[in-house]
Short mmCIF file of C-alpha atoms in Angstrom, two decimals:
data_model
loop_
_atom_site.label_atom_id
_atom_site.label_comp_id
_atom_site.label_asym_id
_atom_site.label_seq_id
_atom_site.Cartn_x
_atom_site.Cartn_y
_atom_site.Cartn_z
CA MET A 1 148.32 160.42 140.32
CA THR A 2 147.48 163.03 142.95
CA ASP A 3 144.46 164.24 140.91
CA GLU A 4 143.13 160.66 140.71
CA ARG A 5 143.38 160.24 144.45
CA GLN A 6 141.57 163.54 145.02
CA GLN A 7 138.84 162.55 142.57
CA ALA A 8 138.42 159.11 144.36
CA GLN A 9 137.94 160.99 147.62
CA ILE A 10 135.27 163.24 146.06
CA ASP A 11 133.33 160.61 144.18
CA PRO A 12 130.56 158.98 146.26
CA LEU A 13 130.56 155.31 146.98
CA PRO A 14 128.27 153.13 144.83
CA GLU A 15 124.78 152.93 146.22
CA SER A 16 123.96 149.86 148.29
CA PRO A 17 120.95 147.74 147.18
CA LEU A 18 119.46 148.42 150.60
CA GLU A 19 119.51 152.21 150.07
CA GLY A 20 117.56 154.47 147.81
CA PRO A 21 114.24 154.00 145.97
CA ARG A 22 113.35 150.58 144.69
CA PRO A 23 111.14 150.25 141.65
CA GLY A 24 108.37 147.65 141.96
CA PRO A 25 108.50 144.37 139.99
CA SER A 26 107.19 144.44 136.45
CA ARG A 27 103.82 142.94 135.54
CA GLY A 28 105.51 140.16 133.74
CA SER A 29 107.55 139.21 136.84
CA ILE A 30 104.46 139.29 138.99
CA ALA A 31 102.64 137.05 136.54
CA VAL A 32 105.48 134.52 136.49
CA LEU A 33 105.72 134.59 140.25
CA VAL A 34 102.00 133.95 140.63
CA VAL A 35 102.12 131.04 138.17
CA VAL A 36 105.06 129.45 140.05
CA VAL A 37 103.50 129.82 143.50
CA VAL A 38 100.03 128.64 142.36
CA ALA A 39 101.54 125.63 140.58
CA LEU A 40 103.57 124.66 143.67
CA SER A 41 100.59 125.05 145.98
CA LEU A 42 98.16 123.14 143.74
CA ILE A 43 100.55 120.18 143.48
CA ARG A 44 100.13 119.68 147.20
CA MET A 45 96.36 120.07 147.32
CA PRO A 46 95.40 116.41 146.55
CA PHE A 47 97.34 115.14 149.54
CA ILE A 48 96.05 117.93 151.75
CA LEU A 49 92.48 116.92 150.85
CA TYR A 50 92.78 113.14 150.79
CA GLY A 51 96.09 112.14 152.36
CA PRO A 52 96.17 109.89 155.45
CA GLY A 53 97.65 111.12 158.72
CA MET A 54 101.39 111.68 158.66
CA GLN A 55 104.02 111.65 161.36
CA ASP A 56 103.19 113.84 164.36
CA GLU A 57 99.92 115.12 162.87
CA GLN A 58 97.92 113.43 165.68
CA TRP A 59 99.71 115.63 168.20
CA PHE A 60 98.66 118.89 166.49
CA ALA A 61 95.29 118.19 164.77
CA GLY A 62 93.52 116.95 167.92
CA PRO A 63 94.46 119.95 170.10
CA GLY A 64 93.53 122.28 167.26
CA TRP A 65 90.03 120.71 167.10
CA THR A 66 89.50 120.95 170.86
CA ALA A 67 90.76 124.57 170.83
CA ALA A 68 88.09 125.34 168.26
CA TRP A 69 85.18 123.67 170.04
CA GLU A 70 86.24 123.72 173.70
CA GLY A 71 88.59 126.73 173.86
CA VAL A 72 91.39 124.60 175.30
CA PRO A 73 93.97 122.56 173.33
CA ARG A 74 94.17 119.02 174.65
CA LEU A 75 94.62 115.39 173.66
CA PRO A 76 91.53 113.56 174.89
CA TYR A 77 92.89 110.28 173.49
CA VAL A 78 96.14 110.44 175.56
CA PRO A 79 95.08 110.18 179.19
CA THR A 80 98.64 109.91 180.61
CA GLN A 81 99.04 110.28 184.36
CA ASP A 82 102.81 109.83 184.45
CA PRO A 83 104.26 113.15 185.79
CA GLU A 84 107.59 112.52 183.95
CA SER A 85 105.86 112.33 180.57
CA VAL A 86 105.50 115.33 178.25
CA PHE A 87 101.91 114.17 177.82
CA TYR A 88 101.11 114.36 181.58
CA ARG A 89 97.44 115.25 181.88
CA ALA A 90 97.38 116.14 178.18
CA ASP A 91 93.77 115.03 178.09
CA HIS A 92 93.00 118.12 180.21
CA VAL A 93 95.43 120.73 178.72
CA PHE A 94 98.25 120.13 176.25
CA TYR A 95 101.27 122.20 177.19
CA ALA A 96 104.02 120.30 175.32
CA VAL A 97 103.83 122.33 172.10
CA MET A 98 103.71 126.05 171.17
CA PRO A 99 100.09 127.27 171.04
CA ALA A 100 100.03 129.55 167.98
CA PHE A 101 99.55 126.83 165.39
CA LEU A 102 96.88 125.13 167.45
CA TYR A 103 94.79 128.29 167.53
CA ALA A 104 95.54 129.08 163.87
CA GLN A 105 93.43 125.96 163.05
CA VAL A 106 90.40 127.27 164.89
CA PRO A 107 88.63 129.17 162.04
CA PHE A 108 89.15 126.26 159.66
CA HIS A 109 87.55 123.80 162.05
CA TRP A 110 84.69 126.26 162.65
CA PHE A 111 83.82 126.64 158.98
CA LEU A 112 85.01 123.41 157.40
CA ASP A 113 85.62 120.68 160.04
CA TRP A 114 87.11 118.30 157.51
CA GLY A 115 89.41 116.49 159.91
CA TYR A 116 93.06 116.56 158.86
CA THR A 117 92.31 118.74 155.85
CA SER A 118 91.07 121.56 158.18
CA SER A 119 94.24 121.22 160.24
CA ARG A 120 96.55 121.27 157.21
CA LEU A 121 95.11 124.36 155.58
CA PRO A 122 96.91 126.87 157.90
CA SER A 123 100.22 125.31 156.84
CA TRP A 124 99.18 125.39 153.15
CA ILE A 125 98.27 129.08 153.33
CA ALA A 126 101.40 129.91 155.32
CA GLY A 127 103.52 128.18 152.66
CA ILE A 128 102.04 130.37 149.91
CA ALA A 129 102.59 133.53 151.94
CA SER A 130 106.17 132.50 152.89
CA LEU A 131 107.18 132.20 149.22
CA LEU A 132 105.74 135.64 148.50
CA ILE A 133 107.58 137.16 151.49
CA LEU A 134 110.75 135.43 150.37
CA PHE A 135 110.43 137.06 146.95
CA ALA A 136 109.94 140.45 148.63
CA ILE A 137 113.07 139.90 150.77
CA LEU A 138 115.20 138.99 147.75
CA ARG A 139 114.03 142.11 145.92
CA ARG A 140 114.73 144.16 148.98
CA LEU A 141 118.29 142.88 148.79
CA GLY A 142 118.60 143.99 145.14
CA VAL A 143 118.23 140.59 143.51
CA ASN A 144 117.04 140.47 139.90
CA ASP A 145 113.36 139.53 139.54
CA LEU A 146 113.90 136.35 137.48
CA ILE A 147 116.61 135.13 139.83
CA ALA A 148 114.37 135.83 142.79
CA ILE A 149 111.56 133.87 141.14
CA GLY A 150 113.94 130.98 140.50
CA ALA A 151 114.98 131.02 144.12
CA VAL A 152 111.35 130.93 145.17
CA ALA A 153 110.71 127.96 142.86
CA VAL A 154 113.76 126.03 144.22
CA CYS A 155 112.82 126.83 147.83
CA GLY A 156 109.23 125.65 147.19
CA MET A 157 110.47 122.30 145.85
CA SER A 158 113.07 121.85 148.58
CA ARG A 159 112.75 119.27 151.38
CA GLY A 160 112.26 121.92 153.98
CA PHE A 161 109.15 123.24 152.27
CA PHE A 162 107.86 119.96 150.85
CA PHE A 163 106.81 118.31 154.12
CA ALA A 164 106.14 121.39 156.20
CA TRP A 165 103.73 122.71 153.47
CA LEU A 166 101.77 119.44 153.48
CA ASN A 167 101.00 118.44 157.04
CA THR A 168 99.67 119.52 160.39
CA ARG A 169 102.78 120.95 161.92
CA PRO A 170 103.79 124.47 163.01
CA ASP A 171 107.02 124.69 160.93
CA MET A 172 105.45 126.57 158.00
CA LEU A 173 103.64 129.08 160.21
CA CYS A 174 106.85 129.79 162.08
CA SER A 175 108.62 130.33 158.78
CA LEU A 176 105.96 132.81 157.65
CA PHE A 177 106.27 134.90 160.84
CA GLY A 178 110.07 134.65 160.82
CA LEU A 179 110.43 135.73 157.20
CA SER A 180 108.01 138.57 157.82
CA ALA A 181 110.24 139.72 160.70
CA VAL A 182 113.32 139.58 158.43
CA TYR A 183 111.55 141.65 155.73
CA CYS A 184 110.39 144.25 158.21
CA GLY A 185 113.91 144.27 159.72
CA LEU A 186 115.36 145.13 156.27
CA ARG A 187 112.85 147.95 155.98
CA PHE A 188 113.92 149.03 159.48
CA LEU A 189 117.44 149.63 158.08
CA ASP A 190 115.95 152.30 155.78
CA VAL A 191 113.49 153.82 158.21
CA PRO A 192 114.36 152.96 161.86
CA THR A 193 111.10 153.90 163.48
CA ARG A 194 109.59 152.56 166.66
CA ARG A 195 106.57 151.38 164.67
CA LEU A 196 108.71 149.14 162.49
CA ALA A 197 110.68 147.93 165.49
CA ALA A 198 107.37 147.00 167.22
CA ILE A 199 106.23 145.16 164.09
CA VAL A 200 109.53 143.21 163.91
CA GLY A 201 109.15 142.27 167.57
CA LEU A 202 105.53 141.18 167.00
CA PHE A 203 106.48 138.82 164.15
CA VAL A 204 109.44 137.40 166.11
CA GLY A 205 107.12 136.82 169.12
CA LEU A 206 104.56 135.05 166.92
CA ALA A 207 107.28 132.90 165.41
CA LEU A 208 108.50 131.91 168.92
CA LEU A 209 104.89 131.01 169.80
CA SER A 210 104.80 128.69 166.77
CA HIS A 211 108.05 126.69 166.95
CA PRO A 212 111.32 126.70 168.90
CA PHE A 213 113.41 127.02 165.73
CA ALA A 214 112.27 130.64 165.56
CA ILE A 215 115.50 131.31 167.42
CA VAL A 216 117.11 131.26 163.94
CA PHE A 217 115.04 134.33 162.91
CA VAL A 218 115.82 135.99 166.24
CA ILE A 219 119.51 135.76 165.46
CA GLN A 220 118.98 137.04 161.85
CA VAL A 221 116.83 139.98 162.94
CA THR A 222 119.36 140.87 165.70
CA GLY A 223 122.10 140.99 163.10
CA ILE A 224 119.99 143.21 160.85
CA VAL A 225 119.19 145.64 163.67
CA LEU A 226 122.87 145.82 164.61
CA LEU A 227 123.61 147.01 161.06
CA CYS A 228 121.46 150.06 161.65
CA ARG A 229 123.98 152.82 162.09
CA THR A 230 121.55 155.59 162.80
CA LEU A 231 120.68 154.30 166.30
CA PRO A 232 123.03 154.26 169.29
CA TRP A 233 124.00 150.72 170.21
CA ARG A 234 122.35 150.99 173.60
CA GLN A 235 119.01 151.90 172.02
#
């Protein structure tokens, strides 16, 4: 019995999925992932191209267009002079929403200028990138490739992704920046460098400039950083 206890003290603990080298996904897994993401994204394309305006799109598409052609996001069709309204003087400058998504529309309006379609494309691209980042996060946590692909497919068909991936709203862009911050935060656990810390902060800041619910990612990244045992808590 004594020998078993001594051996247990000598044997190292099993390696955590967050530690040690991680082999890349196989070619087959990458191919399946690409098929899943492409299929989910193409299903949405007809509505993105031809769908009528949805809820709240008029509050984001218009300012994105004026940001592209005038340099200032505004709502020229809402000339409100009530100082208690969130749309007060919105026909001059629109301050009621975060600006990142409005300016993300700028290149699409410059080169396409297809109305709502141009305004929806940033969300569509952000949705594709978010699913790929989600897969990378799951692999970083040691999840099996096929299970990770299944989780990506379920997430892509969920209500949270379905509407945000379709319309002119900042939710999907915020998710992309937030998930990128989480992924870099997990890498920070392995290599706690100032460069990675700065990248995490950059993505968190961009998420906060996209949508207020980025506070969720702030909490998650804070928890990840607190798990880093190689840095003093003050640092």
